[in-house]
Short mmCIF file of C-alpha atoms in Angstrom, two decimals:
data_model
loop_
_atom_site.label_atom_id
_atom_site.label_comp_id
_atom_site.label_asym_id
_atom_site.label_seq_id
_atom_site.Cartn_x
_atom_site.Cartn_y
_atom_site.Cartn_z
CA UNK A 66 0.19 34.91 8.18
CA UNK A 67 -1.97 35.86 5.25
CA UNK A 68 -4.98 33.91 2.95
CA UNK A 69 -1.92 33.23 0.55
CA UNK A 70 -0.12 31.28 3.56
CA UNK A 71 -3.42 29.59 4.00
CA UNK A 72 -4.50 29.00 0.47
CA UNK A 73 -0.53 27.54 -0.06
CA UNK A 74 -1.04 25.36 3.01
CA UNK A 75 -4.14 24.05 2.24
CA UNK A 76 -3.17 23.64 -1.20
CA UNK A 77 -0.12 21.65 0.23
CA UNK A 78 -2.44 18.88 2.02
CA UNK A 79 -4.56 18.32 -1.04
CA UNK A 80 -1.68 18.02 -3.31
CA UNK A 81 -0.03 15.01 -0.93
CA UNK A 82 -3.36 13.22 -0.82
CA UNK A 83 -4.37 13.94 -4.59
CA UNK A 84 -1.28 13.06 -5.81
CA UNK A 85 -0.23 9.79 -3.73
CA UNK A 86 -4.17 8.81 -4.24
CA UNK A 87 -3.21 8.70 -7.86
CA UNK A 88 0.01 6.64 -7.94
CA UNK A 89 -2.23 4.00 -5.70
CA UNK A 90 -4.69 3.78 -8.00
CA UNK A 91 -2.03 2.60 -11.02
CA UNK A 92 -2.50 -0.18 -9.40
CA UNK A 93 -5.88 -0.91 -10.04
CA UNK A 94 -6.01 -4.12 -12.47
CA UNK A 95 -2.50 -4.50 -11.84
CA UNK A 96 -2.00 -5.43 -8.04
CA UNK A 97 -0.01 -8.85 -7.61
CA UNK A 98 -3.34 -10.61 -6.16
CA UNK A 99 -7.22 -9.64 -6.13
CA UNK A 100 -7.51 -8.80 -2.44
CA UNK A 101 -4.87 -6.44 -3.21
CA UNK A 102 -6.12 -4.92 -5.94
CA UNK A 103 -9.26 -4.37 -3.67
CA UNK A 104 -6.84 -2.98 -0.87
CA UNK A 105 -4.88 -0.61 -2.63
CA UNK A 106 -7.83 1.37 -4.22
CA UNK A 107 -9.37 1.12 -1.20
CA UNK A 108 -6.60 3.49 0.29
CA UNK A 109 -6.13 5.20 -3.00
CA UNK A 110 -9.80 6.21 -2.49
CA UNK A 111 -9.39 7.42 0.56
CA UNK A 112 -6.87 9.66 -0.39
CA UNK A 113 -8.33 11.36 -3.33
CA UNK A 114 -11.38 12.06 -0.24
CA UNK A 115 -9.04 13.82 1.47
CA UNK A 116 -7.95 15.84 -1.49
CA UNK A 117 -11.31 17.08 -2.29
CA UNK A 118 -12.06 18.12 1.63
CA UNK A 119 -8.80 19.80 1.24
CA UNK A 120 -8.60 21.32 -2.31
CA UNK A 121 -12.02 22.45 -1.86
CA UNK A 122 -11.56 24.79 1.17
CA UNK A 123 -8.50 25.60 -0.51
CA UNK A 124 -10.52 27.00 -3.26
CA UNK A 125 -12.95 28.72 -0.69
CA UNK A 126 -10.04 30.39 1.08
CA UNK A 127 -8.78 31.32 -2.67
CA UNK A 128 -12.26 33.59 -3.13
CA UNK A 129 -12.00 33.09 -7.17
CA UNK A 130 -14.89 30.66 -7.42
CA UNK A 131 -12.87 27.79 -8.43
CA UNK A 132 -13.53 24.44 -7.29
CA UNK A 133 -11.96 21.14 -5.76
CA UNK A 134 -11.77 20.15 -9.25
CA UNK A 135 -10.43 23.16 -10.90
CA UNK A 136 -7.80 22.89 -8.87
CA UNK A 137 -7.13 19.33 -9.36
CA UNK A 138 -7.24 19.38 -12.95
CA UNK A 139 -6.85 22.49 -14.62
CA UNK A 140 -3.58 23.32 -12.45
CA UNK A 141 0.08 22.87 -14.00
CA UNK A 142 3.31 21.13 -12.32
CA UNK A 143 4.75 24.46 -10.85
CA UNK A 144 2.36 25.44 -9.10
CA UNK A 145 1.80 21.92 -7.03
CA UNK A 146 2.81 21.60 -3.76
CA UNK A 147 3.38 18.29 -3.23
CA UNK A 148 5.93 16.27 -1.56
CA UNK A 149 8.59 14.94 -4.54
CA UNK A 150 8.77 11.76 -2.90
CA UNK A 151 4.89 11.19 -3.37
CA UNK A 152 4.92 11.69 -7.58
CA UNK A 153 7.95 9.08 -7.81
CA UNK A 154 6.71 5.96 -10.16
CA UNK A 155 5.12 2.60 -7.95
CA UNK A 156 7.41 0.25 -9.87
CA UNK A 157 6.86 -2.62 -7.89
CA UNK A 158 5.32 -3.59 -4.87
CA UNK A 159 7.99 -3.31 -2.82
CA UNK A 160 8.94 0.11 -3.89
CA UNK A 161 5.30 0.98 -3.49
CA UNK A 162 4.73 -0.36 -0.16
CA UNK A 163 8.06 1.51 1.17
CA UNK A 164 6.41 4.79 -0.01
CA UNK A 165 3.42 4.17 1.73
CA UNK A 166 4.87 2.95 4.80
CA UNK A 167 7.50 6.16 5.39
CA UNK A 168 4.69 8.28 4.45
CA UNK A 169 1.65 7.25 6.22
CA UNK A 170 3.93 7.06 9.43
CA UNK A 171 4.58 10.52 8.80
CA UNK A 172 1.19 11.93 8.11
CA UNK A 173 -0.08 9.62 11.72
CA UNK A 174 2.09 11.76 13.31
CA UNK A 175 1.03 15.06 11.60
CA UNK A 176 -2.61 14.58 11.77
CA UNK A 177 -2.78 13.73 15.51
CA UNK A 178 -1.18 17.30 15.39
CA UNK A 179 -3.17 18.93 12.69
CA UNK A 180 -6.59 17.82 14.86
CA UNK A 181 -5.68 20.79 17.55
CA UNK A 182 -5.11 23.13 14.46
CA UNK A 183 -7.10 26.86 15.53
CA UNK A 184 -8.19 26.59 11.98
CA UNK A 185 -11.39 24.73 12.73
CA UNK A 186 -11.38 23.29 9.08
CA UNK A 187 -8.57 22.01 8.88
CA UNK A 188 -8.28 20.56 12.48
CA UNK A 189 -12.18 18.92 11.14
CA UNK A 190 -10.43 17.32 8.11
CA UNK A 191 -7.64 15.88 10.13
CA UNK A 192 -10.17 14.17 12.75
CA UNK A 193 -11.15 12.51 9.44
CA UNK A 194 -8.09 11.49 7.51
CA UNK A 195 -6.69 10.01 10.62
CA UNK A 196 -8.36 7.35 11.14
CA UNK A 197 -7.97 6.58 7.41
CA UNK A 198 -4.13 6.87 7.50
CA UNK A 199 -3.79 5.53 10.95
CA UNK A 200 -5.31 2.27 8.43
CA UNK A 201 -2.82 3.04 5.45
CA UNK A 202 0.25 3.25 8.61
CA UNK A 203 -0.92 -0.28 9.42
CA UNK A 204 -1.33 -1.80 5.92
CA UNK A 205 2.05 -1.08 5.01
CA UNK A 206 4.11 -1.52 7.98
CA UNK A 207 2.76 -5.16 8.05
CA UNK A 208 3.82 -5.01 4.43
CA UNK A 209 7.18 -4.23 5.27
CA UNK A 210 7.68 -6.91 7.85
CA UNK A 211 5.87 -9.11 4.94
CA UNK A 212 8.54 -8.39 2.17
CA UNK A 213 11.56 -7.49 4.48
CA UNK A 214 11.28 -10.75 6.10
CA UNK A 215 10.19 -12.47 3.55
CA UNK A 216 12.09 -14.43 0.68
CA UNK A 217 15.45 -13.12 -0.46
CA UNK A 218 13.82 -11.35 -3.55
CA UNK A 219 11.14 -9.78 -1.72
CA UNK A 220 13.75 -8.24 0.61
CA UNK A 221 15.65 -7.11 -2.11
CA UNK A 222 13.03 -5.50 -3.92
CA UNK A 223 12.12 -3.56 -0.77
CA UNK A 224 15.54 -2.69 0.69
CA UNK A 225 16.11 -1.09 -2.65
CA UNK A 226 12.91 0.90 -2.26
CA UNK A 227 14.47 2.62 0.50
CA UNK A 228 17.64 3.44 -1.36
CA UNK A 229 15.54 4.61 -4.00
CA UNK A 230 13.14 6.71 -1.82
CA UNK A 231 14.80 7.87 1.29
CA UNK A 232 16.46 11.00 -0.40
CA UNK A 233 12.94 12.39 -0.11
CA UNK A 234 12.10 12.17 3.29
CA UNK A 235 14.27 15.76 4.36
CA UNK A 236 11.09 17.55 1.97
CA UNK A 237 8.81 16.19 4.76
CA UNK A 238 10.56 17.86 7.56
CA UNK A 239 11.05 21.27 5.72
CA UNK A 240 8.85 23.85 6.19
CA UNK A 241 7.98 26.96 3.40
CA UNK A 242 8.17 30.38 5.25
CA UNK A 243 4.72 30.84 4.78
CA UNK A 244 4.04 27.93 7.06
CA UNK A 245 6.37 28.61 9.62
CA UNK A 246 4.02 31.89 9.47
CA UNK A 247 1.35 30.07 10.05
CA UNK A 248 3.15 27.20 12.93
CA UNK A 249 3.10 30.15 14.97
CA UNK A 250 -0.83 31.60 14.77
CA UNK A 251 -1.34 27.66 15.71
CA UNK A 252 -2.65 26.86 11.90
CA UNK A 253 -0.17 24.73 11.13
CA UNK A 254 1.77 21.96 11.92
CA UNK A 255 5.64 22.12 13.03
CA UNK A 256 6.66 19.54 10.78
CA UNK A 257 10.32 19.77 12.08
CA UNK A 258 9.50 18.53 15.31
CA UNK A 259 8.36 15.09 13.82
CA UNK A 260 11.34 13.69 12.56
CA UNK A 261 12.70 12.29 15.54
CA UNK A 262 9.54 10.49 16.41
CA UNK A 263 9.34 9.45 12.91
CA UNK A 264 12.70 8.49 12.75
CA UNK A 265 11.87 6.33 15.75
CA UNK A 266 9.11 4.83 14.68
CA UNK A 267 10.84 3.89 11.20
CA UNK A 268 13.45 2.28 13.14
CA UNK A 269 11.81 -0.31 14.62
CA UNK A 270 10.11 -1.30 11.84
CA UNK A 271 13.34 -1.44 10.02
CA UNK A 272 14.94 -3.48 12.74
CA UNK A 273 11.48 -6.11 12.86
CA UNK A 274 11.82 -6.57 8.90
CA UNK A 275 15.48 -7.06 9.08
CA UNK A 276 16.09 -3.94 6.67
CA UNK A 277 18.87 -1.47 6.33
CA UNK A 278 18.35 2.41 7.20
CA UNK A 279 19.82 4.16 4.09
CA UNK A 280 22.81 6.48 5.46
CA UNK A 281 22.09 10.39 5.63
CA UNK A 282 22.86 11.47 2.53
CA UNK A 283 21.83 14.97 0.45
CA UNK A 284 17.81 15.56 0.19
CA UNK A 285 15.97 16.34 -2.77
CA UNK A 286 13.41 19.57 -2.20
CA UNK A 287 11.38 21.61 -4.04
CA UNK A 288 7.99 21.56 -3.55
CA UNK A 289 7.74 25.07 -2.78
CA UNK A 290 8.43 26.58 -5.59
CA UNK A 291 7.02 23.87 -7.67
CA UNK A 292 10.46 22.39 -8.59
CA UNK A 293 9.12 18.64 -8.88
CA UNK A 294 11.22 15.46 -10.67
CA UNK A 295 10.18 14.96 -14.24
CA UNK A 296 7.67 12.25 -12.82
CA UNK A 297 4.65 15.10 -12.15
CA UNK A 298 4.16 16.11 -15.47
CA UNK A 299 3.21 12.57 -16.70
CA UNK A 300 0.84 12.02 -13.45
CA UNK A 301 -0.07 15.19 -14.31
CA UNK A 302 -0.87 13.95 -18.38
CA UNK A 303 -2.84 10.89 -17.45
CA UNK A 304 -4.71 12.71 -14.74
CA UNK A 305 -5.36 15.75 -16.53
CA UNK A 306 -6.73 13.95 -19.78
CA UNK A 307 -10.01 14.60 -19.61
CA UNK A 308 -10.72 18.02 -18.89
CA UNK A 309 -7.68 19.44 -20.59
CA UNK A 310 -9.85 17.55 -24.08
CA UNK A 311 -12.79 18.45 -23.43
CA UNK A 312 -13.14 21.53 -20.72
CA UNK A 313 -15.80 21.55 -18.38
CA UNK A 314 -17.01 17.39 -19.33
CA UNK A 315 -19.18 16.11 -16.79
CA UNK A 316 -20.66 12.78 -15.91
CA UNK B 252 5.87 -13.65 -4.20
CA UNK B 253 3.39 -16.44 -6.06
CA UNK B 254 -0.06 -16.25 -4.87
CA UNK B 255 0.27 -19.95 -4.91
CA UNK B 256 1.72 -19.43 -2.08
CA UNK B 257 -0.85 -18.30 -0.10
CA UNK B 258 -3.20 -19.62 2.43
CA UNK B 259 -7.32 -19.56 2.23
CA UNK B 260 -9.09 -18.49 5.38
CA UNK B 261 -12.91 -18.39 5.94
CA UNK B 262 -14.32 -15.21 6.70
CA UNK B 263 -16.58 -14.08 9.94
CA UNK B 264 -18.32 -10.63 10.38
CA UNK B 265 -20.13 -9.80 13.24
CA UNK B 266 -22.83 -7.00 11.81
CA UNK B 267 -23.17 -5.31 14.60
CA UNK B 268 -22.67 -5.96 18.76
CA UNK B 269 -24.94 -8.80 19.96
CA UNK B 270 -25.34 -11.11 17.18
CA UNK B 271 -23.13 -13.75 16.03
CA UNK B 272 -20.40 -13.61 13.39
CA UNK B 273 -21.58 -15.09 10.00
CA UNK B 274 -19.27 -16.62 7.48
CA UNK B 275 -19.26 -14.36 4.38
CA UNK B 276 -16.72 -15.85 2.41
CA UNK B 277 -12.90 -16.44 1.82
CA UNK B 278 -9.58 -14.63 1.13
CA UNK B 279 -5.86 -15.79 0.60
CA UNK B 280 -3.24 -14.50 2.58
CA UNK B 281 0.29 -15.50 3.92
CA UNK B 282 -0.79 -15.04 7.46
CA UNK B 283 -4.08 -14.20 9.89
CA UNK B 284 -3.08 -11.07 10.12
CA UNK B 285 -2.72 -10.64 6.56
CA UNK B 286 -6.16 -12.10 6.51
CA UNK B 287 -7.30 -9.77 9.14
CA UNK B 288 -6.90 -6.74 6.81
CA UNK B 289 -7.88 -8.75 3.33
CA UNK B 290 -10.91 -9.33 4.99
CA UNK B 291 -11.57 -5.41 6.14
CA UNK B 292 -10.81 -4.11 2.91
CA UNK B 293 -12.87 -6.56 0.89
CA UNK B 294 -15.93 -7.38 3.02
CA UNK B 295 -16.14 -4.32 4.92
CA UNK B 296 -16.07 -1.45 2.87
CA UNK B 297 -19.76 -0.87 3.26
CA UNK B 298 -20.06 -0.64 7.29
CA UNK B 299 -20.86 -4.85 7.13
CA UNK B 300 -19.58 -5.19 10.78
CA UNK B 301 -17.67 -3.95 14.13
CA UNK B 302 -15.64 -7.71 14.80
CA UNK B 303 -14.12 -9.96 12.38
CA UNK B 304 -12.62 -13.73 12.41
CA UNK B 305 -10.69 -15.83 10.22
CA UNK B 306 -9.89 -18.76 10.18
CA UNK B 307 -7.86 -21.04 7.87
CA UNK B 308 -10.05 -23.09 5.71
CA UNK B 309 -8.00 -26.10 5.98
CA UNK B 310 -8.69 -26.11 9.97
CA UNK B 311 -12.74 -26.56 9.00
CA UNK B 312 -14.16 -30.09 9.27
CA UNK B 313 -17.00 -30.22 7.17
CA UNK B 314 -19.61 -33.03 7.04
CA UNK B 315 -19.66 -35.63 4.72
CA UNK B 316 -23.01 -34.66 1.62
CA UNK B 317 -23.10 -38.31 1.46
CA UNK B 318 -24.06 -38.54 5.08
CA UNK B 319 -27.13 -36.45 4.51
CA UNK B 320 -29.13 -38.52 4.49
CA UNK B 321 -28.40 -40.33 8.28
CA UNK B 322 -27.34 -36.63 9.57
CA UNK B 323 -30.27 -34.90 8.38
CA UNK B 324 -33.32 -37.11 7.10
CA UNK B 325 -34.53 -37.83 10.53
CA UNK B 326 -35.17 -34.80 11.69
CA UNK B 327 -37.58 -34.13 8.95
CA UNK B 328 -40.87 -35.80 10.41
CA UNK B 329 -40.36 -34.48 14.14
CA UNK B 330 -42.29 -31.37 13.87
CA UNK B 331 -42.96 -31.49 17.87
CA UNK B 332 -39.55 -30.20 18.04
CA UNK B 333 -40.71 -26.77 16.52
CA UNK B 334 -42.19 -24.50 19.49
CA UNK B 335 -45.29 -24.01 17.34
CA UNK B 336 -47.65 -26.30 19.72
CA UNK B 337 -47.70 -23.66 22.64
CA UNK B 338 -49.74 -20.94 22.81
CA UNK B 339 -47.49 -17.34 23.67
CA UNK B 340 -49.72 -15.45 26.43
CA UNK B 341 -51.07 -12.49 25.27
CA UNK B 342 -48.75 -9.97 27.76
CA UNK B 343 -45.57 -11.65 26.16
CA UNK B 344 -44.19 -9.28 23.00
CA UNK B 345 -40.70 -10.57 22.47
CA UNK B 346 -40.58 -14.71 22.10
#
């Protein structure tokens, strides 16, 4: 393992949180009642928290003197490291809460590992973040049941959000040789080993909600070499905005 | 999904171990449970409490205002029920 393996990783965790924290908060204004709007910031906040703890030791691991923030904003699509199934567009509600739901059961899973991390900063951070995602795991598997045994509409919209979205759950399972690197010093998490809990815990949900498990089918990957869908560059746009305009703005 | 849909439940928080749970206000939901986690994220996202209840508004009996007056009035002029008439012994700090 080197600092690049580190600075990647790091990099890697912010990226999720940044990015998904973003989609959520598309929402804002727009949810399909008020206590939702409330909700889904609420988690949307909590991520972007968790991309700051994580961008900024990121940076400090880096040794360039950038910030959180540099690296949030002044950073182009190829060189995030994001999951691709993280940047793809809300759409609706059902799509959204799908996202959330195979997601935040995967990062439950990869946090309770992450907390025994020898990197004490990182294993610090995940103590954090998962008892906020442990929260987000909840909020959407209740969602799930919500929608997938819900009205006929409401399962459709949902069942399709699966179609849609499971071609990138393999990413979540893959690991970059760098972090394999760094699975064995004990830094990282082996994120191969949690696809047949996840897979398990998916399962039942599907089963409750009355929802079909999409078949196994080719994945879409690329977050390691910054190959993401077209979708990044216009989170990227809108996210961007600001400090690309006017460089260094504060308020 | 039409909000109109949607129940409205009351809204208890207990602020902290010890005291009662106060009614803070309301939320709509399709279920308790839903209510359960309407409630967290939109009365407790400043450390308000460690226990909340809900319950659907329509299960609240409320009394009628035009009974006030029969309800309320005559307590007003019974002041010896206030414990103001007894005199707390000097050694006693919490009454």
């Amino acid at each position: 393992m080197s600092n690049k393996d580190l600075y990647e990783y790091a990099l890697s965790l912010g990226d999720n949180a940044l990015i998904l924290g973003q989609r959520l908060a598309e929402w804002c204004g727009h949810s399909p009642a008020l206590e939702l709007d409330i909700a889904v910031t609420n988690l949307s906040l909590d991520l972007i928290g968790e991309a700051q703890l994580y961008l900024d030791y990121a940076a400090e691991v880096e040794g360039e003197g950038k910030s959180a923030d540099d690296l949030a904003y002044l950073r182009d699509c190829l060189k995030f490291r994001n999951y691709l199934l993280l940047e793809q567009p809300n759409k609706n509600w059902g799509r959204t809460t799908v996202r959330l739901f195979l997601y935040s059961t995967f990062m439950a899973l990869y946090l309770e590992q992450l907390q025994n991390s020898k990197d004490e900063q990182l294993s610090a951070i995940a103590g954090k973040a998962i008892k906020e995602v442990l929260y987000h795991k909840r909020f959407s598997s209740e969602w799930m049941l919500r929608l997938g045994d819900g009205t006929d509409e409401s399962k459709a919209y949902v069942q399709k959000g699966l179609e849609d979205m499971w071609r990138f759950t393999g990413e979540l399972f893959a690991m970059s040789d760098g972090e394999k690197r760094l699975c064995e010093a004990g830094i990282a998490v082996d994120a191969a080993s949690l696809e047949a809990p996840w897979n398990a815990e998916i399962d039942a949900i599907l089963v409750e909600a009355g929802l079909i498990k999409p078949p196994s089918q080719a994945m879409i990957m690329g977050r390691f070499k910054g190959h993401h869908s077209e979708h990044l560059g216009h989170i990227l746009s809108e996210m961007q905005f600001l400090q690309r305009a006017y460089p260094g703005a504060k308020w | 999904m039409s909000k109109g849909n949607w129940d409205l439940f009351e809204i208890f928080i207990r602020s902290k171990n010890g005291l009662s749970h106060k009614h803070v206000g309301s939320v709509h939901a399709t279920d308790a449970e839903m209510a359960i986690e309407n409630a967290r994220d939109l009365y407790t996202r400043r450390m308000e409490g460690v226990s909340l209840w809900v319950v659907p508004s329509k299960s609240i009996v409320a009394s009628d205002p035009g009974d006030m007056e029969h309800l309320f009035e005559p307590a007003r002029d019974k002041v010896y029920r206030h414990p103001t008439f007894y005199k707390v012994p000097d050694n006693i700090e919490n009454m």
